[in-house]
Short mmCIF file of C-alpha atoms and ligand atoms in Angstrom, two decimals:
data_model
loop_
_atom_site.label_atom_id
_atom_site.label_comp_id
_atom_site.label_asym_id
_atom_site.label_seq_id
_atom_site.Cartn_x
_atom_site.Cartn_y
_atom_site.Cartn_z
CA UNK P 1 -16.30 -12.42 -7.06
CA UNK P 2 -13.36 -12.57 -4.77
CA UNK P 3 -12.08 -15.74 -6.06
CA UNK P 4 -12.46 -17.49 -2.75
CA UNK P 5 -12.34 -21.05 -2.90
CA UNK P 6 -13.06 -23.71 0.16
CA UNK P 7 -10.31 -25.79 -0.27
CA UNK P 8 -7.67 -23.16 0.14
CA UNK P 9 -9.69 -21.80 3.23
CA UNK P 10 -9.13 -25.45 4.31
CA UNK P 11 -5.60 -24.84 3.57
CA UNK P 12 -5.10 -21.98 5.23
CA UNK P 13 -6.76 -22.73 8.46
CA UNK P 14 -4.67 -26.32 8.74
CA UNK P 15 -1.71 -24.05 7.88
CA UNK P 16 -2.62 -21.39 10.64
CA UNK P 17 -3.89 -24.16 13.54
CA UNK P 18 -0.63 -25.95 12.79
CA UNK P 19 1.80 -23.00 12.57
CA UNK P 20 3.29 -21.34 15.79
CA UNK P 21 5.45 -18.20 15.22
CA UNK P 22 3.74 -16.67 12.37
CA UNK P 23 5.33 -13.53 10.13
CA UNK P 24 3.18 -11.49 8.70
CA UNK P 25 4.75 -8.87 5.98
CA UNK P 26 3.57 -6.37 3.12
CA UNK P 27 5.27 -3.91 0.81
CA UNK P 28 8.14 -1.45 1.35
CA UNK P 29 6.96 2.14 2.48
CA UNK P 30 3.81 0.52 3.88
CA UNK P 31 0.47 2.60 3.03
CA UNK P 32 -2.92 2.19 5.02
CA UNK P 33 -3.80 -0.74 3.47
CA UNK P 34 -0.41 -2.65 3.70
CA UNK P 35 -0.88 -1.75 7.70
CA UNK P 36 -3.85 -1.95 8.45
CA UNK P 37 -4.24 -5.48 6.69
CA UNK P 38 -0.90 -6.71 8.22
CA UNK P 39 -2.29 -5.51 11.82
CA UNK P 40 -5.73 -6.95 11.24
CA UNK P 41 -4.09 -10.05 10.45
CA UNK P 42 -1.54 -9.99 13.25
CA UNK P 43 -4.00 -9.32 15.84
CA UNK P 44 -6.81 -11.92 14.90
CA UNK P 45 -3.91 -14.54 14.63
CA UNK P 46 -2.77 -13.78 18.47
CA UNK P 47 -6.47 -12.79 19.68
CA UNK P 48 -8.33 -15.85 18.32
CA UNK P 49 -5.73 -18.43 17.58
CA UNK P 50 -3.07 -17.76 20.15
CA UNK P 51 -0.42 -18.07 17.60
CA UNK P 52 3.22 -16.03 18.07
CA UNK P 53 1.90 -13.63 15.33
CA UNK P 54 4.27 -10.67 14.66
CA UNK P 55 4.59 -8.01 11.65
CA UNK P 56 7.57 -7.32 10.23
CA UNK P 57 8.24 -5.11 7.15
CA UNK P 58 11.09 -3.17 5.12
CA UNK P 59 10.79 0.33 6.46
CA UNK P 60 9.27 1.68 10.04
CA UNK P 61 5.86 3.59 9.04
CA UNK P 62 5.41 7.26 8.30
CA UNK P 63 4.77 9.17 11.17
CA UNK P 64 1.23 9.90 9.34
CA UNK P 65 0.23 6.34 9.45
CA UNK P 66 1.61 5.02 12.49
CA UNK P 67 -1.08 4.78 14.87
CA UNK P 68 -2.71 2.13 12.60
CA UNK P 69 -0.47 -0.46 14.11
CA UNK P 70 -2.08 -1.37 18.02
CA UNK P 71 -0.28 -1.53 20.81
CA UNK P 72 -1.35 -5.35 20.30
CA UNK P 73 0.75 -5.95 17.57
CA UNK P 74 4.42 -6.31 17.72
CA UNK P 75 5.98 -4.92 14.51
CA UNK P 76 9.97 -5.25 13.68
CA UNK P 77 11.00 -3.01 10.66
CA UNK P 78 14.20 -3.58 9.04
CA UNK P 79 15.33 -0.27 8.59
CA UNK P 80 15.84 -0.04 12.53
CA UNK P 81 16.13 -3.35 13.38
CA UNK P 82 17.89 -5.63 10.89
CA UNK P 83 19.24 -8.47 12.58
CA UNK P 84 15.71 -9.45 15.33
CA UNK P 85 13.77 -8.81 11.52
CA UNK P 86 16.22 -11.60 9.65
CA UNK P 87 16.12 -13.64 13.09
CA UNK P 88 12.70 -13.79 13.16
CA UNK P 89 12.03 -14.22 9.46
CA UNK P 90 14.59 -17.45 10.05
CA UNK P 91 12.24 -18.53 13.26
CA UNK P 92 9.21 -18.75 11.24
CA UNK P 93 7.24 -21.48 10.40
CA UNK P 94 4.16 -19.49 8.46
CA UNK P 95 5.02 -16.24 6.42
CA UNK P 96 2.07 -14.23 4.93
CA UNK P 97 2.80 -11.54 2.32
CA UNK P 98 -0.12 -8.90 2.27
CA UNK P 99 -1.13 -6.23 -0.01
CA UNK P 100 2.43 -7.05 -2.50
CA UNK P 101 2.13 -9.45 -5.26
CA UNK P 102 5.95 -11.01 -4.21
CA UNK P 103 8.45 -10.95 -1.93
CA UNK P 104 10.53 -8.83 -4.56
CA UNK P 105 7.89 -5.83 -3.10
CA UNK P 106 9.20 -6.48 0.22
CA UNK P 107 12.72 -4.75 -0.86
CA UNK P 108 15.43 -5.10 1.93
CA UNK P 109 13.65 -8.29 3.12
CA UNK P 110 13.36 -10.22 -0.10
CA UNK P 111 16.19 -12.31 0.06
CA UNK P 112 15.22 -13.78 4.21
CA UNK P 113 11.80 -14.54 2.76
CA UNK P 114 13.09 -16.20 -0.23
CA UNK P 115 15.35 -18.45 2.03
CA UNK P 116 13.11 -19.02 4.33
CA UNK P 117 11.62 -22.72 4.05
CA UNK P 118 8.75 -21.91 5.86
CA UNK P 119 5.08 -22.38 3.97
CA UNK P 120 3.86 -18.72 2.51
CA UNK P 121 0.51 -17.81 2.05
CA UNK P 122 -0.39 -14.60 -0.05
CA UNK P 123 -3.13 -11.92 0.15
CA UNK P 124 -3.54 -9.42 -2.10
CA UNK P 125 -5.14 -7.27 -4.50
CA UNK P 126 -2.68 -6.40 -7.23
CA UNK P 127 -2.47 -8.51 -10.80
CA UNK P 128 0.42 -10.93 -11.40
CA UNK P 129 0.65 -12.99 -8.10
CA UNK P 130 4.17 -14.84 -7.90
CA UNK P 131 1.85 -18.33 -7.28
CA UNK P 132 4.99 -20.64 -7.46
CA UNK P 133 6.51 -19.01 -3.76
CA UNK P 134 3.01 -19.85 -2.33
CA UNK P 135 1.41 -22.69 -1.03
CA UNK P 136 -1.92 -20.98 -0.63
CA UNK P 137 -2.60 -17.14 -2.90
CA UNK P 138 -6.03 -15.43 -2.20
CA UNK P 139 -5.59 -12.89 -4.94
CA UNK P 140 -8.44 -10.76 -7.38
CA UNK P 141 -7.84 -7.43 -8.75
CA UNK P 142 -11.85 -6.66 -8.51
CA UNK P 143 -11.46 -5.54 -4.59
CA UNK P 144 -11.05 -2.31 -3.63
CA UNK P 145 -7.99 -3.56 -1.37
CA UNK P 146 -6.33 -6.33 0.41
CA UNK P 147 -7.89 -4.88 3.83
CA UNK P 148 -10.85 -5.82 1.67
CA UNK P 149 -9.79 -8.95 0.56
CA UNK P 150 -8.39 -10.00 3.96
CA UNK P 151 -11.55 -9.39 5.76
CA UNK P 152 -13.79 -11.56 3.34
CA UNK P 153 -10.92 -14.09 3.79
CA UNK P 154 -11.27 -14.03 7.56
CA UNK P 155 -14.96 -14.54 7.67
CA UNK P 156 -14.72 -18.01 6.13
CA UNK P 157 -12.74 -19.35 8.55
CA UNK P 158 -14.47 -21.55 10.69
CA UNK P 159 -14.07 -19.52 13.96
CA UNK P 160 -15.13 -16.87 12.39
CA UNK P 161 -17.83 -18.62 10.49
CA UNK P 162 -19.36 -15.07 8.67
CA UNK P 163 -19.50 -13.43 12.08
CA UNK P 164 -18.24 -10.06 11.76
CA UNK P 165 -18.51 -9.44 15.63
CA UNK P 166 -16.17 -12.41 16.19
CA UNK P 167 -13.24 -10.64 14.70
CA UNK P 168 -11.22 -8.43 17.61
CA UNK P 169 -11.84 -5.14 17.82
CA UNK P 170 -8.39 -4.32 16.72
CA UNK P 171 -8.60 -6.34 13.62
CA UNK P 172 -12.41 -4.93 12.24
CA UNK P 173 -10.81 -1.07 13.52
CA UNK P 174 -7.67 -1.58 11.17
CA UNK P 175 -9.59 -3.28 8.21
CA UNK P 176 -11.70 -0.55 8.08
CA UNK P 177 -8.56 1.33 8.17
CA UNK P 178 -6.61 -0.03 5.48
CA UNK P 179 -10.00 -0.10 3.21
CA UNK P 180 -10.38 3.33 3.67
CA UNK P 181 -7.06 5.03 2.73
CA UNK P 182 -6.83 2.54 -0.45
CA UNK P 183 -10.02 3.51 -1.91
CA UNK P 184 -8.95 7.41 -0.63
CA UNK P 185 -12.41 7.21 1.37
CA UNK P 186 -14.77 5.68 -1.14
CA UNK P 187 -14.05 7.33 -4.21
CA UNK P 188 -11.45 5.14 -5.89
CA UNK P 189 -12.42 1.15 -6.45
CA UNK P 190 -15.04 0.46 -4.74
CA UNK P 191 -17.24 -2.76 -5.26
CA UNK P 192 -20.49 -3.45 -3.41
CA UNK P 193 -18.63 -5.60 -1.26
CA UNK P 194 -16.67 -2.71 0.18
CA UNK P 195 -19.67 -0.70 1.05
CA UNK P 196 -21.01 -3.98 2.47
CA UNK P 197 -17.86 -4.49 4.91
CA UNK P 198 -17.59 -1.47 6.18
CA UNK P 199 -21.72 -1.70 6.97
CA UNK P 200 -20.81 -4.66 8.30
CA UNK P 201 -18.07 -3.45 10.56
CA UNK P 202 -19.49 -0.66 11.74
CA UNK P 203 -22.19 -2.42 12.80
CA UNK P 204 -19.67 -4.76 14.24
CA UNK P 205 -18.87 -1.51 16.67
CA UNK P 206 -15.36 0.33 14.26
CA UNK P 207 -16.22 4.25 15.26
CA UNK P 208 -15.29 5.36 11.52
CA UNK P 209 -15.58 8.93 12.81
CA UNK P 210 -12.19 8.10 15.36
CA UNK P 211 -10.82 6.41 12.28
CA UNK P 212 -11.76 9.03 9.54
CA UNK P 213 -10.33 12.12 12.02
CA UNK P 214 -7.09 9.55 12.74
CA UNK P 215 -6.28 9.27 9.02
CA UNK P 216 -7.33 13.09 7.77
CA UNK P 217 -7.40 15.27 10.62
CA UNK P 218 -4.07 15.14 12.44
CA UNK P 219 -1.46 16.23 10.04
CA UNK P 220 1.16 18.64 10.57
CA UNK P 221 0.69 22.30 9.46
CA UNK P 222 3.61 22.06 6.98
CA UNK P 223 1.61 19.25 4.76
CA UNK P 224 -0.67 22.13 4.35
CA UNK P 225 1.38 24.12 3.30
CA UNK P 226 3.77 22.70 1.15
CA UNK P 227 1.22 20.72 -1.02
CA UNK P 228 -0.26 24.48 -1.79
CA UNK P 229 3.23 25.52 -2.62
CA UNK P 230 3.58 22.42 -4.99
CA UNK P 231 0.39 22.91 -6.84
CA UNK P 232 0.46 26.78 -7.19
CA UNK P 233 4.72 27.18 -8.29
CA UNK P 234 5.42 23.40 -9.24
CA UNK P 235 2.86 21.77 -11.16
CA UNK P 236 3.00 21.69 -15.09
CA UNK P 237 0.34 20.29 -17.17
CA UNK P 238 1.61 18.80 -20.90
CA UNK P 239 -0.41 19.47 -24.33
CA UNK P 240 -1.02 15.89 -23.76
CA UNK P 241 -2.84 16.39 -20.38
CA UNK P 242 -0.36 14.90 -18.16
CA UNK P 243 -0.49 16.88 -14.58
CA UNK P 244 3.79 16.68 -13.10
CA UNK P 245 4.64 17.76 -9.99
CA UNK P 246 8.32 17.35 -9.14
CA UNK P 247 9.26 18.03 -5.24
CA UNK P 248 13.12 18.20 -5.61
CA UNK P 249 15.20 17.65 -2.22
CA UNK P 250 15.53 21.44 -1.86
CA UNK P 251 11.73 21.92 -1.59
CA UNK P 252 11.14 19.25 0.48
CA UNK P 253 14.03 20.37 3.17
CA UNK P 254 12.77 24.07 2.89
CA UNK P 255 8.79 22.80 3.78
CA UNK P 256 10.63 20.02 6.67
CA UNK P 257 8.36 17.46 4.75
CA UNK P 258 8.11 13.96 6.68
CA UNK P 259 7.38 10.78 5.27
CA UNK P 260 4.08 10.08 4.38
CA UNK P 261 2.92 14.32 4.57
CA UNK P 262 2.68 14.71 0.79
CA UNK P 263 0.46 11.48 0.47
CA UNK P 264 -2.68 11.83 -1.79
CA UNK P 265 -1.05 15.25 -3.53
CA UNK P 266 -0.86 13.46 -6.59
CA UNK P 267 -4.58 12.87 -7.23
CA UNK P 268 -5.63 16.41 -6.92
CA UNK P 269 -4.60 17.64 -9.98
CA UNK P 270 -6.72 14.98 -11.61
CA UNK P 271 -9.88 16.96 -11.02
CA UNK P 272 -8.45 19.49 -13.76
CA UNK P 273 -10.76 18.14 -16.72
CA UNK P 274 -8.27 18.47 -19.32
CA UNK P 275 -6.07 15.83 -17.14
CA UNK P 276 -6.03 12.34 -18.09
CA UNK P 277 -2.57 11.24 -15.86
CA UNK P 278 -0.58 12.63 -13.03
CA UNK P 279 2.83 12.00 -11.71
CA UNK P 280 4.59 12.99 -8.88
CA UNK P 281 7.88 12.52 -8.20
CA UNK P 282 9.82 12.73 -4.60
CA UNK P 283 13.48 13.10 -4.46
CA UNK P 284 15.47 10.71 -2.85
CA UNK P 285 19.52 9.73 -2.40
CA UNK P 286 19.66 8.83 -5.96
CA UNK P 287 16.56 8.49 -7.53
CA UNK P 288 12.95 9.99 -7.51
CA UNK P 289 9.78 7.63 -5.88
CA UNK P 290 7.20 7.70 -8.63
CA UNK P 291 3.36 7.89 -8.04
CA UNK P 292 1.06 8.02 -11.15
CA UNK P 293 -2.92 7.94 -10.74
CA UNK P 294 -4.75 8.25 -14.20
CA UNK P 295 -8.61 8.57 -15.39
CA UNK P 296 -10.46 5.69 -16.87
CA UNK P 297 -9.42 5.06 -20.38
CA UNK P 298 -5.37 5.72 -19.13
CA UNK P 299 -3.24 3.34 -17.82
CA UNK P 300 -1.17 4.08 -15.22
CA UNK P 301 0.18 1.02 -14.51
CA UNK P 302 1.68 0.53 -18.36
CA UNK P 303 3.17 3.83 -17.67
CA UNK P 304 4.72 2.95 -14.36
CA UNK P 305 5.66 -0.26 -16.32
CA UNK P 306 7.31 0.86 -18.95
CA UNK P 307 8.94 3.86 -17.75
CA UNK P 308 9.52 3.85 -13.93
CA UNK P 309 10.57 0.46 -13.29
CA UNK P 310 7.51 -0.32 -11.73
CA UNK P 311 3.70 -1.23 -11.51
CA UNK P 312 0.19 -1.33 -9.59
CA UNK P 313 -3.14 -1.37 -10.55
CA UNK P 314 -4.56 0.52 -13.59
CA UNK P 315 -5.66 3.67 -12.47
CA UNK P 316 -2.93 3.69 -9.41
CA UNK P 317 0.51 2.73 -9.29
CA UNK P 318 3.98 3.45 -9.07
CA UNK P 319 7.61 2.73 -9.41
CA UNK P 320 11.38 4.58 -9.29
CA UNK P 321 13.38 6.91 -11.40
CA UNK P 322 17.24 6.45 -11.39
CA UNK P 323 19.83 8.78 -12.19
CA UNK P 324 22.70 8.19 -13.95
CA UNK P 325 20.92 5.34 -14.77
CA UNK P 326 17.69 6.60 -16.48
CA UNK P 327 18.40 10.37 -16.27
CA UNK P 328 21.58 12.18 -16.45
CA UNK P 329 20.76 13.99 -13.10
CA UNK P 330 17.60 14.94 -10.74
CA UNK P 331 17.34 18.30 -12.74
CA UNK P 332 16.71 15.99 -16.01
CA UNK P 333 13.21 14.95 -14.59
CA UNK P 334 10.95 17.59 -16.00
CA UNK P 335 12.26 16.77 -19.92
CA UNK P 336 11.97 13.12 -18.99
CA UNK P 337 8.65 13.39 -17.99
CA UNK P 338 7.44 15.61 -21.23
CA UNK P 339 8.44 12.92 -23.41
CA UNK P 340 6.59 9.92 -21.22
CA UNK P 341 3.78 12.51 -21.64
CA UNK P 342 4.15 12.01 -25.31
CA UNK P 343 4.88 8.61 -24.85
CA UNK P 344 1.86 7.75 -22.95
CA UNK P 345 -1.08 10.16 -23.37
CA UNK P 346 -0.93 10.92 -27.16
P1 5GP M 1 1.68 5.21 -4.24
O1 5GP M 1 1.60 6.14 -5.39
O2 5GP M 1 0.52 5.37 -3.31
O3 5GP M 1 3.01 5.18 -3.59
O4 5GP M 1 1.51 3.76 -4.86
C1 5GP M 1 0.35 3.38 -5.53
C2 5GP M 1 0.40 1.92 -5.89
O5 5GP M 1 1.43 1.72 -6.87
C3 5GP M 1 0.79 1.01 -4.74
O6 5GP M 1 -0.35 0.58 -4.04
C4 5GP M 1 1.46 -0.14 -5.44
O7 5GP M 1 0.47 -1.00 -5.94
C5 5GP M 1 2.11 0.50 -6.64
N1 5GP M 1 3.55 0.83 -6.49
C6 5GP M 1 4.09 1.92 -5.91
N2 5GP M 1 5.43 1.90 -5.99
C7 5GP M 1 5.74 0.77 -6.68
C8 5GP M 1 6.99 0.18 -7.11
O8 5GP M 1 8.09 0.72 -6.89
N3 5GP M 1 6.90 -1.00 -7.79
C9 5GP M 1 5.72 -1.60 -8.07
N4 5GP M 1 5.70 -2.76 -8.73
N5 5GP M 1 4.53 -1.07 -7.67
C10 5GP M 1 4.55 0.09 -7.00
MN1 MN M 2 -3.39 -2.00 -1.31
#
């Protein structure tokens, strides 16, 4: 079911024995699962195979995520460190892209990956895989993420051979990690191999409790707060049954909202039965970040497609809206958004 073939398992072990300062990347505002596989990855590739293993991605993480990075694993973001990020990228002689289907994902850091001549290897979960940049692509859409993917990846590697207690600690603690946020703890796409790895690493010695009160239980108060404020003033729900929630820059400022503190807002309102879709859209310099989730039968991803300059998986993606390129203005949103209601739902 996950695609998993011996001969690129070959590949990739002959590529990671041979390999010595190894990159490890994954998208642009990096979620759970694009940090917790990167760090799983990082940290088996120094623990077990004593390789010069070191993450490095577009933007630093949200405060709110942080801490699923160990001390263990060295991690250069371009956003604060351009120049040791391009150096390194340029050092390189293995580069593996995680939970992105291309380096296009990776933003700021596209163009060093694209130059880089080193061989790439790609893990993920999303449809579409860029195969030609790859010499080896581990990639299914039926996997609840590429923690997921990644850890069924790492267990037929000889060293590992299907031992889940041979995998560091740090590696089974942040694959449990990244599985967890993606599948927004067990309710969205999960397969009986997800329920099966975390049984597995649990039993492997992951506390999930330490993990579960990590992820959910140390917020700030504001995150509270202004996600109440958004869904009592701000949302709007269309005749179509598409759930909006717009949090303009003023909003945002007026709540001090972090990165990462509105994260999972926009699946609540799908619990309204009359919903099929929701969007919500952050403000930024000059555009809005887009995040759509939709029921079964609704595809978000066409809609992130199509509209947003984006994509994802079908029930959960994303993408960007510009101004003056899309809209005249940020206060042109709401309008926008009633006709990709319309558009999309009817
Ligand atoms: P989120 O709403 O959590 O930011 O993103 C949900 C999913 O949508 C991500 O896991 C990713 O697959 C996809 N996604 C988000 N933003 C973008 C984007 O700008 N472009 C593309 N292609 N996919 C995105
Ligand atoms: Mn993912």
């Amino acid at each position: 079911m996950y695609g998993i073939e011996t001969e690129d398992i070959r590949t990739l072990d002959a590529l990671l024995e041979s390999g010595r300062t190894v990159t490890v990347t994954a998208h642009t505002h990096p979620d759970g699962d694009a940090l917790g596989s990167v760090s799983a990855l990082v940290a088996y590739l120094r623990e077990r195979r004593g390789k010069d293993a070191v993450a490095v991605l577009s933007d630093s993480p949200a405060a709110t995520v942080r801490f699923i990075v160990p001390d263990s694993v060295p991690l250069l973001c371009h956003d604060t460190e351009p120049e040791a990020c391009l150096a390194r990228i340029a050092a390189s002689d293995l580069v593996i892209l995680l939970d992105a289907n291309g380096f296009s994902r990776t933003e700021s850091l596209q163009d060093a990956f694209g130059a880089s001549p080193a061989p790439k290897v790609l893990i993920d979960h999303h449809v579409g895989p860029d195969r030609d940049r790859f010499r080896v692509v581990f990639s299914t859409p039926d996997v609840s993420s590429a923690s997921e993917l990644l850890y069924y990846v790492l267990l037929e590697l000889p060293d590992i051979g299907g031992d889940p207690a041979r995998l560091p600690a740090d590696t089974a603690r942040a694959l449990l990690t990244g599985m967890t946020t993606d599948t927004n703890n067990f309710a969205n796409s999960v397969y009986p191999g997800t329920f099966r790895m975390a049984a597995d690493l649990i039993a492997a010695g992951v506390d999930r409790d330490a993990v579960l009160s990590d992820l959910y239980n140390r917020y700030r108060e504001n995150r509270v707060r202004v996600m109440g404020y958004l869904q009592h003033e701000i949302l709007r729900i269309t005749p179509e049954g598409l759930a909006y929630i717009i949090a303009t820059r003023d909003i945002l400022d007026r709540f001090d909202v972090a990165e990462g503190e509105t994260e999972g807002l926009v699946n609540i309102p799908l619990s309204i039965d009359r919903v099929k879709m929701s969007i919500f859209l952050k403000q930024e310099q000059d555009h809005f970040r887009v995040s759509i989730r939709s029921k079964k039968g609704w595809s978000a991803r066409e809609c992130a497609f199509v509209h947003f300059h984006g994509g994802g998986h079908e029930n959960a993606s994303g993408g960007k809206l510009w101004w003056p390129a899309d809209i005249p203005g940020p206060e042109a949103a709401a309008a926008y958004l009633e006709q990709v209601s319309r558009a999309c739902l009817s």
